[in-house]
C-alpha positions as a LaTeX table, in Angstrom:
\begin{tabular}{lrrr}
\hline
Residue & $x$ (\AA) & $y$ (\AA) & $z$ (\AA) \\
\hline
Unk1 & $-36.46$ & 16.77 & $-5.12$ \\
Unk2 & $-35.16$ & 17.64 & $-8.80$ \\
Unk3 & $-34.79$ & 21.50 & $-7.42$ \\
Unk4 & $-33.38$ & 20.54 & $-3.99$ \\
Unk5 & $-30.72$ & 18.12 & $-5.59$ \\
Unk6 & $-29.67$ & 21.38 & $-7.77$ \\
Unk7 & $-29.74$ & 23.65 & $-4.68$ \\
Unk8 & $-27.39$ & 21.10 & $-3.11$ \\
Unk9 & $-25.08$ & 21.26 & $-6.01$ \\
Unk10 & $-25.24$ & 24.76 & $-6.04$ \\
Unk11 & $-23.99$ & 24.67 & $-2.29$ \\
Unk12 & $-21.18$ & 22.19 & $-2.78$ \\
Unk13 & $-17.45$ & 23.76 & $-2.06$ \\
Unk14 & $-15.73$ & 25.75 & $-4.59$ \\
Unk15 & $-13.32$ & 23.34 & $-6.68$ \\
Unk16 & $-10.76$ & 24.55 & $-8.90$ \\
Unk17 & $-12.62$ & 23.17 & $-12.24$ \\
Unk18 & $-15.74$ & 25.99 & $-11.11$ \\
Unk19 & $-12.48$ & 28.66 & $-12.25$ \\
Unk20 & $-11.71$ & 26.94 & $-15.74$ \\
Unk21 & $-15.44$ & 26.83 & $-16.99$ \\
Unk22 & $-14.55$ & 30.87 & $-17.45$ \\
Unk23 & $-12.72$ & 29.25 & $-20.59$ \\
Unk24 & $-15.49$ & 27.73 & $-22.60$ \\
Unk25 & $-17.72$ & 30.61 & $-21.61$ \\
Unk26 & $-15.34$ & 33.15 & $-22.86$ \\
Unk27 & $-14.92$ & 31.47 & $-25.89$ \\
Unk28 & $-18.93$ & 31.33 & $-27.19$ \\
Unk29 & $-19.18$ & 34.44 & $-26.49$ \\
Unk30 & $-16.38$ & 35.84 & $-28.72$ \\
Unk31 & $-17.04$ & 33.20 & $-31.15$ \\
Unk32 & $-20.86$ & 34.16 & $-31.81$ \\
Unk33 & $-20.35$ & 38.70 & $-31.11$ \\
Unk34 & $-17.63$ & 38.05 & $-33.60$ \\
Unk35 & $-19.54$ & 35.69 & $-36.09$ \\
Unk36 & $-22.92$ & 37.86 & $-35.69$ \\
Unk37 & $-20.78$ & 41.11 & $-36.66$ \\
Unk38 & $-18.23$ & 39.65 & $-39.45$ \\
Unk39 & $-19.30$ & 39.96 & $-43.33$ \\
Unk40 & $-21.60$ & 37.24 & $-44.80$ \\
Unk41 & $-18.95$ & 35.73 & $-46.34$ \\
Unk42 & $-17.30$ & 34.39 & $-42.88$ \\
Unk43 & $-18.83$ & 31.49 & $-40.83$ \\
Unk44 & $-17.10$ & 31.56 & $-37.77$ \\
Unk45 & $-20.09$ & 29.18 & $-35.69$ \\
Unk46 & $-18.14$ & 25.55 & $-36.57$ \\
Unk47 & $-15.58$ & 26.89 & $-33.82$ \\
Unk48 & $-18.54$ & 26.64 & $-31.62$ \\
Unk49 & $-17.59$ & 22.74 & $-30.97$ \\
Unk50 & $-14.31$ & 23.90 & $-29.11$ \\
Unk51 & $-15.99$ & 24.83 & $-26.11$ \\
Unk52 & $-18.34$ & 21.43 & $-24.82$ \\
Unk53 & $-14.94$ & 19.58 & $-26.49$ \\
Unk54 & $-12.68$ & 21.14 & $-23.37$ \\
Unk55 & $-15.16$ & 20.90 & $-21.04$ \\
Unk56 & $-14.84$ & 17.46 & $-20.22$ \\
Unk57 & $-11.27$ & 17.53 & $-19.06$ \\
Unk58 & $-11.98$ & 19.72 & $-16.04$ \\
Unk59 & $-15.53$ & 19.18 & $-15.10$ \\
Unk60 & $-18.34$ & 16.47 & $-15.10$ \\
Unk61 & $-21.53$ & 15.42 & $-17.57$ \\
Unk62 & $-23.94$ & 17.90 & $-15.40$ \\
Unk63 & $-21.32$ & 21.27 & $-16.77$ \\
Unk64 & $-20.25$ & 19.78 & $-19.95$ \\
Unk65 & $-24.42$ & 19.34 & $-20.56$ \\
Unk66 & $-24.49$ & 23.31 & $-19.36$ \\
Unk67 & $-21.72$ & 24.40 & $-21.93$ \\
Unk68 & $-23.36$ & 21.66 & $-24.73$ \\
Unk69 & $-26.74$ & 23.74 & $-24.22$ \\
Unk70 & $-25.22$ & 27.28 & $-24.69$ \\
Unk71 & $-23.01$ & 25.86 & $-27.71$ \\
Unk72 & $-26.39$ & 25.08 & $-29.19$ \\
Unk73 & $-28.32$ & 28.18 & $-27.84$ \\
Unk74 & $-25.57$ & 30.50 & $-29.41$ \\
Unk75 & $-25.69$ & 28.99 & $-32.91$ \\
Unk76 & $-29.16$ & 29.27 & $-32.90$ \\
Unk77 & $-28.57$ & 33.25 & $-31.83$ \\
Unk78 & $-26.36$ & 33.27 & $-34.93$ \\
Unk79 & $-28.74$ & 31.73 & $-37.23$ \\
Unk80 & $-31.21$ & 34.27 & $-36.07$ \\
Unk81 & $-29.13$ & 37.25 & $-36.77$ \\
Unk82 & $-27.81$ & 36.27 & $-39.68$ \\
Unk83 & $-30.32$ & 35.24 & $-41.74$ \\
Unk84 & $-33.01$ & 32.28 & $-40.76$ \\
Unk85 & $-32.38$ & 29.24 & $-40.35$ \\
Unk86 & $-30.42$ & 28.39 & $-43.65$ \\
Unk87 & $-29.79$ & 24.30 & $-44.48$ \\
Unk88 & $-26.15$ & 25.24 & $-43.19$ \\
Unk89 & $-27.25$ & 26.73 & $-39.93$ \\
Unk90 & $-29.15$ & 23.57 & $-39.30$ \\
Unk91 & $-26.81$ & 21.36 & $-40.47$ \\
Unk92 & $-24.13$ & 23.24 & $-37.18$ \\
Unk93 & $-27.12$ & 23.12 & $-34.77$ \\
Unk94 & $-27.56$ & 19.19 & $-35.43$ \\
Unk95 & $-24.15$ & 18.47 & $-35.05$ \\
Unk96 & $-23.51$ & 21.07 & $-31.97$ \\
Unk97 & $-26.54$ & 18.91 & $-29.94$ \\
Unk98 & $-24.84$ & 15.39 & $-31.28$ \\
Unk99 & $-21.22$ & 16.20 & $-30.33$ \\
Unk100 & $-22.40$ & 17.80 & $-26.85$ \\
Unk101 & $-24.65$ & 14.96 & $-26.29$ \\
Unk102 & $-21.61$ & 12.04 & $-26.93$ \\
Unk103 & $-19.92$ & 13.91 & $-24.96$ \\
Unk104 & $-22.21$ & 14.09 & $-21.84$ \\
Unk105 & $-22.36$ & 10.48 & $-22.39$ \\
Unk106 & $-18.77$ & 9.75 & $-22.10$ \\
Unk107 & $-18.18$ & 11.91 & $-18.87$ \\
Unk108 & $-21.48$ & 9.50 & $-17.50$ \\
Unk109 & $-18.92$ & 6.62 & $-18.54$ \\
Unk110 & $-16.24$ & 8.16 & $-17.08$ \\
Unk111 & $-17.52$ & 9.13 & $-13.85$ \\
Unk112 & $-18.99$ & 5.30 & $-13.64$ \\
Unk113 & $-15.62$ & 4.29 & $-13.78$ \\
Unk114 & $-14.44$ & 6.85 & $-10.94$ \\
Unk115 & $-16.30$ & 5.18 & $-8.19$ \\
Unk116 & $-15.94$ & 1.85 & $-9.66$ \\
Unk117 & $-12.18$ & 2.24 & $-8.70$ \\
Unk118 & $-12.58$ & 4.55 & $-5.28$ \\
Unk119 & $-14.81$ & 1.12 & $-4.61$ \\
Unk120 & $-11.43$ & $-1.22$ & $-5.83$ \\
Unk121 & $-9.59$ & 1.07 & $-3.91$ \\
Unk122 & $-11.50$ & 0.62 & $-0.72$ \\
Unk123 & $-11.23$ & $-2.67$ & $-1.18$ \\
Unk124 & $-7.60$ & $-3.44$ & $-1.80$ \\
Unk125 & $-7.20$ & $-0.70$ & 1.45 \\
Unk126 & $-8.94$ & $-2.86$ & 3.53 \\
Unk127 & $-7.57$ & $-6.06$ & 2.44 \\
Unk128 & $-4.19$ & $-4.59$ & 3.38 \\
Unk129 & $-5.24$ & $-3.98$ & 6.68 \\
Unk130 & $-6.73$ & $-7.18$ & 7.48 \\
Unk131 & $-3.89$ & $-9.26$ & 6.01 \\
Unk132 & $-0.60$ & $-6.88$ & 6.14 \\
Unk133 & $-1.24$ & $-5.55$ & 9.67 \\
Unk134 & 0.55 & $-2.28$ & 10.38 \\
Unk135 & 3.40 & $-2.99$ & 13.15 \\
Unk136 & 3.47 & $-1.20$ & 16.32 \\
Unk137 & 5.40 & 1.66 & 16.96 \\
Unk138 & 6.06 & $-0.33$ & 20.03 \\
Unk139 & 7.06 & $-3.56$ & 20.71 \\
Unk140 & 8.56 & $-4.03$ & 24.39 \\
Unk141 & 11.57 & $-2.15$ & 24.27 \\
Unk142 & 11.75 & $-1.91$ & 20.65 \\
Unk143 & 10.56 & 1.32 & 18.66 \\
Unk144 & 9.16 & $-0.16$ & 15.12 \\
Unk145 & 8.26 & 1.80 & 11.86 \\
Unk146 & 6.96 & $-0.06$ & 8.29 \\
Unk147 & 6.26 & 0.75 & 4.98 \\
Unk148 & 4.84 & $-1.33$ & 1.45 \\
Unk149 & 5.21 & $-0.04$ & $-1.69$ \\
Unk150 & 2.80 & $-1.75$ & $-4.07$ \\
Unk151 & 4.18 & $-2.02$ & $-7.78$ \\
Unk152 & 0.64 & $-1.91$ & $-9.55$ \\
Unk153 & $-0.99$ & 1.24 & $-9.21$ \\
Unk154 & $-4.35$ & 0.28 & $-8.03$ \\
Unk155 & $-3.45$ & $-1.99$ & $-5.69$ \\
Unk156 & $-2.16$ & $-1.58$ & $-1.85$ \\
Unk157 & $-0.90$ & $-5.16$ & $-0.99$ \\
Unk158 & 0.94 & $-7.82$ & $-3.08$ \\
Unk159 & 3.35 & $-10.29$ & $-2.53$ \\
Unk160 & 5.68 & $-8.89$ & $-0.14$ \\
Unk161 & 5.19 & $-9.29$ & 3.69 \\
Unk162 & 6.05 & $-9.12$ & 7.58 \\
Unk163 & 4.48 & $-9.49$ & 10.68 \\
Unk164 & 5.41 & $-9.43$ & 14.18 \\
Unk165 & 4.54 & $-10.81$ & 17.57 \\
Unk166 & 5.36 & $-10.98$ & 20.93 \\
Unk167 & 6.17 & $-14.23$ & 22.86 \\
Unk168 & 7.74 & $-14.76$ & 26.50 \\
Unk169 & 11.21 & $-14.57$ & 25.57 \\
Unk170 & 10.92 & $-11.32$ & 23.18 \\
Unk171 & 9.96 & $-10.10$ & 20.00 \\
Unk172 & 9.95 & $-12.52$ & 16.87 \\
Unk173 & 9.22 & $-11.40$ & 13.10 \\
Unk174 & 9.54 & $-12.24$ & 9.85 \\
Unk175 & 10.05 & $-10.22$ & 6.02 \\
Unk176 & 9.77 & $-11.82$ & 3.16 \\
Unk177 & 8.77 & $-11.67$ & $-0.85$ \\
Unk178 & 6.66 & $-14.08$ & $-2.69$ \\
Unk179 & 7.95 & $-14.49$ & $-6.29$ \\
Unk180 & 6.14 & $-12.96$ & $-8.23$ \\
Unk181 & 4.36 & $-9.31$ & $-7.95$ \\
Unk182 & 0.94 & $-7.85$ & $-7.33$ \\
Unk183 & $-2.25$ & $-9.09$ & $-6.68$ \\
Unk184 & $-1.80$ & $-12.77$ & $-7.88$ \\
Unk185 & 1.02 & $-13.11$ & $-4.80$ \\
Unk186 & $-1.62$ & $-12.15$ & $-1.62$ \\
Unk187 & $-2.69$ & $-15.93$ & $-1.52$ \\
Unk188 & 0.77 & $-17.19$ & $-0.29$ \\
Unk189 & 1.95 & $-14.23$ & 1.61 \\
Unk190 & $-1.67$ & $-14.36$ & 3.82 \\
Unk191 & $-0.93$ & $-17.67$ & 4.44 \\
Unk192 & 2.46 & $-17.50$ & 5.52 \\
Unk193 & 1.70 & $-14.46$ & 7.45 \\
Unk194 & $-1.15$ & $-15.98$ & 9.32 \\
Unk195 & 1.07 & $-19.20$ & 9.61 \\
Unk196 & 3.95 & $-17.15$ & 11.33 \\
Unk197 & 1.53 & $-15.71$ & 14.02 \\
Unk198 & 0.77 & $-19.02$ & 15.19 \\
Unk199 & 3.62 & $-20.90$ & 15.08 \\
Unk200 & 6.09 & $-18.02$ & 16.81 \\
Unk201 & 3.78 & $-18.60$ & 20.34 \\
Unk202 & 3.84 & $-22.45$ & 19.42 \\
Unk203 & 7.98 & $-22.83$ & 18.86 \\
Unk204 & 9.97 & $-22.48$ & 21.41 \\
Unk205 & 13.25 & $-23.13$ & 19.62 \\
Unk206 & 13.92 & $-20.21$ & 16.83 \\
Unk207 & 15.35 & $-23.39$ & 14.24 \\
Unk208 & 12.08 & $-24.92$ & 14.40 \\
Unk209 & 10.03 & $-21.90$ & 12.94 \\
Unk210 & 11.03 & $-22.11$ & 9.30 \\
Unk211 & 9.73 & $-26.43$ & 9.58 \\
Unk212 & 6.89 & $-25.43$ & 10.34 \\
Unk213 & 6.27 & $-22.18$ & 7.99 \\
Unk214 & 7.57 & $-24.88$ & 5.15 \\
Unk215 & 4.70 & $-27.32$ & 6.01 \\
Unk216 & 2.19 & $-24.54$ & 5.67 \\
Unk217 & 3.42 & $-23.45$ & 2.45 \\
Unk218 & 3.93 & $-27.00$ & 0.88 \\
Unk219 & 0.69 & $-27.85$ & 1.75 \\
Unk220 & $-1.05$ & $-24.66$ & 0.66 \\
Unk221 & 0.77 & $-24.76$ & $-2.57$ \\
Unk222 & $-0.10$ & $-28.72$ & $-3.17$ \\
Unk223 & $-3.82$ & $-28.11$ & $-2.30$ \\
Unk224 & $-4.15$ & $-24.97$ & $-4.19$ \\
Unk225 & $-2.08$ & $-25.13$ & $-7.58$ \\
Unk226 & $-3.87$ & $-26.37$ & $-10.68$ \\
Unk227 & $-4.16$ & $-29.14$ & $-11.60$ \\
Unk228 & $-2.71$ & $-28.86$ & $-15.15$ \\
Unk229 & 0.12 & $-26.71$ & $-13.44$ \\
Unk230 & 3.42 & $-29.01$ & $-14.34$ \\
Unk231 & 5.98 & $-30.17$ & $-11.47$ \\
Unk232 & 8.51 & $-28.06$ & $-12.09$ \\
Unk233 & 5.89 & $-24.72$ & $-12.07$ \\
Unk234 & 4.97 & $-25.43$ & $-8.69$ \\
Unk235 & 8.62 & $-25.55$ & $-7.62$ \\
Unk236 & 9.20 & $-22.37$ & $-8.65$ \\
Unk237 & 7.05 & $-20.55$ & $-6.43$ \\
Unk238 & 8.60 & $-20.35$ & $-3.31$ \\
Unk239 & 9.13 & $-17.37$ & $-0.61$ \\
Unk240 & 12.24 & $-15.98$ & 0.69 \\
Unk241 & 12.46 & $-14.95$ & 4.48 \\
Unk242 & 14.02 & $-13.99$ & 7.29 \\
Unk243 & 13.35 & $-14.80$ & 10.69 \\
Unk244 & 14.33 & $-12.77$ & 13.46 \\
Unk245 & 14.23 & $-13.31$ & 16.86 \\
Unk246 & 14.97 & $-10.35$ & 19.98 \\
Unk247 & 15.29 & $-11.02$ & 23.31 \\
Unk248 & 13.60 & $-8.35$ & 25.39 \\
Unk249 & 17.38 & $-8.16$ & 27.20 \\
Unk250 & 19.86 & $-10.54$ & 28.05 \\
Unk251 & 20.72 & $-12.82$ & 25.03 \\
Unk252 & 21.99 & $-11.87$ & 21.11 \\
Unk253 & 19.67 & $-11.43$ & 19.12 \\
Unk254 & 19.56 & $-14.60$ & 16.43 \\
Unk255 & 18.44 & $-14.18$ & 12.66 \\
Unk256 & 16.99 & $-17.37$ & 10.15 \\
Unk257 & 17.93 & $-15.77$ & 6.18 \\
Unk258 & 15.99 & $-18.10$ & 3.77 \\
Unk259 & 17.08 & $-17.06$ & 1.24 \\
Unk260 & 16.45 & $-13.43$ & 1.98 \\
Unk261 & 18.50 & $-10.01$ & 1.30 \\
Unk262 & 20.62 & $-9.62$ & 4.66 \\
Unk263 & 19.53 & $-6.52$ & 7.01 \\
Unk264 & 21.35 & $-3.98$ & 7.52 \\
Unk265 & 22.58 & $-2.83$ & 11.14 \\
Unk266 & 23.05 & 1.07 & 12.19 \\
Unk267 & 25.56 & 1.69 & 14.66 \\
Unk268 & 26.18 & 4.99 & 15.43 \\
Unk269 & 27.87 & 6.50 & 11.86 \\
Unk270 & 28.42 & 2.67 & 10.84 \\
Unk271 & 25.95 & 0.70 & 8.71 \\
Unk272 & 26.94 & $-3.53$ & 8.70 \\
Unk273 & 25.23 & $-5.81$ & 6.66 \\
Unk274 & 24.55 & $-8.79$ & 8.43 \\
Unk275 & 25.20 & $-11.69$ & 6.10 \\
Unk276 & 24.21 & $-15.22$ & 7.34 \\
Unk277 & 27.10 & $-17.79$ & 7.81 \\
Unk278 & 23.88 & $-19.98$ & 7.90 \\
Unk279 & 22.13 & $-19.51$ & 5.05 \\
Unk280 & 18.91 & $-21.74$ & 4.02 \\
Unk281 & 17.19 & $-22.12$ & 1.22 \\
Unk282 & 13.62 & $-20.39$ & $-0.14$ \\
Unk283 & 10.45 & $-21.60$ & 1.98 \\
Unk284 & 8.64 & $-24.09$ & $-0.04$ \\
Unk285 & 11.73 & $-25.32$ & $-1.87$ \\
Unk286 & 12.50 & $-28.37$ & 0.18 \\
Unk287 & 10.92 & $-31.49$ & 0.21 \\
Unk288 & 12.42 & $-32.99$ & 2.70 \\
Unk289 & 11.87 & $-31.85$ & 6.22 \\
Unk290 & 14.74 & $-29.03$ & 7.26 \\
Unk291 & 17.34 & $-30.51$ & 10.16 \\
Unk292 & 20.50 & $-28.86$ & 11.91 \\
Unk293 & 19.72 & $-25.01$ & 11.37 \\
Unk294 & 21.85 & $-22.61$ & 12.97 \\
Unk295 & 20.62 & $-19.46$ & 13.82 \\
Unk296 & 22.91 & $-16.34$ & 12.88 \\
Unk297 & 23.57 & $-14.45$ & 16.68 \\
Unk298 & 24.22 & $-10.47$ & 16.25 \\
Unk299 & 23.74 & $-7.68$ & 19.41 \\
Unk300 & 21.34 & $-5.38$ & 19.17 \\
Unk301 & 22.27 & $-2.82$ & 21.63 \\
Unk302 & 20.44 & 0.14 & 22.85 \\
Unk303 & 19.96 & 2.99 & 20.07 \\
Unk304 & 20.72 & 0.33 & 17.64 \\
Unk305 & 19.02 & 0.42 & 14.43 \\
Unk306 & 18.20 & $-2.34$ & 12.36 \\
Unk307 & 16.58 & $-2.21$ & 8.50 \\
Unk308 & 14.83 & $-5.11$ & 6.76 \\
Unk309 & 14.10 & $-4.82$ & 3.32 \\
Unk310 & 12.64 & $-6.91$ & 0.32 \\
Unk311 & 14.71 & $-6.95$ & $-2.88$ \\
Unk312 & 12.41 & $-4.71$ & $-4.53$ \\
Unk313 & 14.40 & $-2.08$ & $-2.80$ \\
Unk314 & 17.46 & $-3.09$ & $-3.56$ \\
Unk315 & 16.85 & $-4.04$ & $-7.20$ \\
Unk316 & 15.16 & $-0.59$ & $-8.27$ \\
Unk317 & 16.91 & 0.82 & $-11.13$ \\
Unk318 & 17.07 & 4.27 & $-12.38$ \\
Unk319 & 16.62 & 5.89 & $-16.11$ \\
Unk320 & 20.38 & 4.34 & $-16.59$ \\
Unk321 & 19.77 & 0.93 & $-15.24$ \\
Unk322 & 21.64 & 1.57 & $-11.80$ \\
Unk323 & 20.07 & 0.13 & $-9.20$ \\
Unk324 & 19.19 & 1.32 & $-5.90$ \\
Unk325 & 22.42 & 2.27 & $-3.33$ \\
Unk326 & 20.58 & 1.30 & $-0.17$ \\
Unk327 & 23.65 & 0.65 & 2.23 \\
Unk328 & 25.09 & 4.03 & 0.53 \\
Unk329 & 22.09 & 6.04 & 1.03 \\
Unk330 & 21.00 & 4.57 & 4.21 \\
Unk331 & 24.72 & 6.11 & 5.94 \\
Unk332 & 23.76 & 9.70 & 5.26 \\
Unk333 & 20.47 & 8.96 & 7.73 \\
Unk334 & 21.80 & 7.09 & 10.66 \\
Unk335 & 20.53 & 9.03 & 13.59 \\
Unk336 & 17.18 & 9.09 & 12.30 \\
Unk337 & 14.10 & 7.49 & 14.51 \\
Unk338 & 12.32 & 4.69 & 12.67 \\
Unk339 & 9.61 & 7.00 & 10.71 \\
Unk340 & 11.93 & 9.47 & 10.38 \\
Unk341 & 14.72 & 6.89 & 8.83 \\
Unk342 & 11.26 & 5.21 & 6.16 \\
Unk343 & 10.21 & 8.73 & 4.62 \\
Unk344 & 14.03 & 9.35 & 3.47 \\
Unk345 & 13.81 & 5.97 & 1.97 \\
Unk346 & 10.82 & 6.03 & 0.53 \\
Unk347 & 11.74 & 10.07 & $-0.79$ \\
Unk348 & 15.13 & 8.96 & $-2.12$ \\
Unk349 & 14.00 & 5.69 & $-3.67$ \\
Unk350 & 10.64 & 7.19 & $-5.49$ \\
Unk351 & 13.01 & 9.48 & $-6.65$ \\
Unk352 & 15.82 & 7.03 & $-7.91$ \\
Unk353 & 13.13 & 5.39 & $-10.43$ \\
Unk354 & 11.57 & 8.59 & $-11.63$ \\
Unk355 & 8.03 & 8.01 & $-9.67$ \\
Unk356 & 7.15 & 4.05 & $-9.82$ \\
Unk357 & 8.66 & 0.94 & $-8.68$ \\
Unk358 & 9.21 & $-2.24$ & $-10.87$ \\
Unk359 & 8.50 & $-4.63$ & $-8.27$ \\
Unk360 & 6.70 & $-4.34$ & $-4.70$ \\
Unk361 & 8.65 & $-3.19$ & $-1.92$ \\
Unk362 & 8.43 & $-3.47$ & 1.52 \\
Unk363 & 10.91 & $-2.11$ & 5.13 \\
Unk364 & 10.75 & $-2.41$ & 8.68 \\
Unk365 & 12.98 & $-0.32$ & 11.39 \\
Unk366 & 13.24 & $-1.60$ & 14.61 \\
Unk367 & 15.34 & 0.29 & 16.87 \\
Unk368 & 15.99 & $-0.46$ & 20.71 \\
Unk369 & 14.93 & 2.63 & 22.19 \\
Unk370 & 17.33 & 2.78 & 26.43 \\
Unk371 & 14.35 & 4.67 & 27.55 \\
Unk372 & 12.05 & 2.05 & 26.63 \\
Unk373 & 11.31 & $-1.23$ & 29.80 \\
Unk374 & 10.99 & $-4.45$ & 28.29 \\
Unk375 & 7.51 & $-5.90$ & 28.26 \\
Unk376 & 7.10 & $-8.57$ & 31.76 \\
Unk377 & 4.22 & $-11.22$ & 31.45 \\
Unk378 & 2.39 & $-11.06$ & 34.28 \\
Unk379 & 0.18 & $-14.06$ & 35.81 \\
Unk380 & $-3.24$ & $-13.00$ & 36.61 \\
Unk381 & $-5.97$ & $-15.55$ & 37.55 \\
Unk382 & $-9.29$ & $-15.76$ & 36.01 \\
Unk383 & $-12.36$ & $-17.45$ & 37.48 \\
Unk384 & $-14.52$ & $-19.08$ & 35.12 \\
Unk385 & $-17.34$ & $-21.65$ & 35.70 \\
Unk386 & $-16.38$ & $-21.79$ & 39.24 \\
Unk387 & $-12.71$ & $-22.29$ & 38.56 \\
Unk388 & $-9.51$ & $-20.61$ & 38.97 \\
Unk389 & $-6.54$ & $-20.48$ & 35.95 \\
Unk390 & $-3.74$ & $-19.33$ & 35.74 \\
Unk391 & $-2.32$ & $-17.78$ & 32.37 \\
Unk392 & 0.04 & $-15.27$ & 30.99 \\
Unk393 & $-0.70$ & $-11.84$ & 30.07 \\
Unk394 & 1.66 & $-9.55$ & 27.83 \\
Unk395 & 1.40 & $-5.88$ & 29.85 \\
Unk396 & 1.40 & $-4.37$ & 26.53 \\
Unk397 & $-2.11$ & $-6.02$ & 25.02 \\
Unk398 & $-4.86$ & $-4.05$ & 24.77 \\
Unk399 & $-7.98$ & $-5.34$ & 26.25 \\
Unk400 & $-11.04$ & $-6.75$ & 24.18 \\
Unk401 & $-13.23$ & $-4.02$ & 23.05 \\
Unk402 & $-15.87$ & $-3.44$ & 25.72 \\
Unk403 & $-13.86$ & $-5.37$ & 28.86 \\
Unk404 & $-12.60$ & $-3.52$ & 31.51 \\
Unk405 & $-8.71$ & $-4.51$ & 31.72 \\
Unk406 & $-8.05$ & $-6.74$ & 35.07 \\
Unk407 & $-5.09$ & $-4.83$ & 37.57 \\
Unk408 & $-1.78$ & $-6.21$ & 37.06 \\
Unk409 & $-0.91$ & $-9.39$ & 39.31 \\
Unk410 & 1.68 & $-8.89$ & 41.66 \\
Unk411 & 5.30 & $-10.74$ & 39.96 \\
Unk412 & 6.00 & $-13.98$ & 41.68 \\
\hline
\end{tabular}
């Protein structure tokens, strides 16, 4: 098995580090030859330690062990050719062996940490796919694209959130931002997205949706907050949210803004900020029921584009402390589709901050495409235990795995 494993390692594809191994090999050869040919009062053998010392920067533990063994062998050759194993040569050989062993141990620890990090990243990516589901490219007559940028290096998800669902009246969306950033805020974000997906179908009116989400947030905070957490600190945990209701056709779209940054409407070459005329406080801050809510209507025509975002985008600073001018930069790409627009903003935002954002950021682009027909809910009958039931099913829903989709019924 050991021989087979070594042969398998030799058959591995070429990597850039394999070319760099020529550097320590060349150092070993040059130092050995020069030391052997130099006068007796000149000793260059201690310089051999450079070869195993630089190897871990581009190679793993096995290659480092190989280079370390070569340096010990080279020092032994120098000792033999220069008059035998003097105490000086013995100390140099022992020192090279110890240093090489320590470097191999360091490489093995580093490789173990790299594997652990890879597992953590895979778990984080799986959590992102489960908690923060990617938005579909099409929902009814809308084209959509989404982007999430986590502030923490090893996290793929944080406190920002977005979700969308189809209803019998059109498409409902939410984008929000949990106070805080990174992994500690995932709990509130996942709760709100789950509550939205359920309440969006149960609330026939948009004005009922914030109150339902408010109740879910308050219950979650009161049940899962530590007993020692003060009331004032509990009230500081809230979620800003923007809730949208976009009908397929006919009626204007509506939005309710709960302390969230206003969306941008791109129409032609114009960029308009849709400020809320009836703003609401963030979710999780109202102890009393929300009453008297008034949605803000707006028109989303064919080829119009709506950009939703969190404050991590507009509060991103450059080296001089200047905020990212989102509305100004978006005006350059008003003719782009949803995916292209997000791509332009992403590259420009990363260049603005110099690499890493200081806070989580999320963006959603919605475009009403004239060529896409709205999704109609068709009625079909399901036979269960000898009884027939009428149910509603959207034509854009995929059939369950392992089942055969039923043919669309005739519209009534």
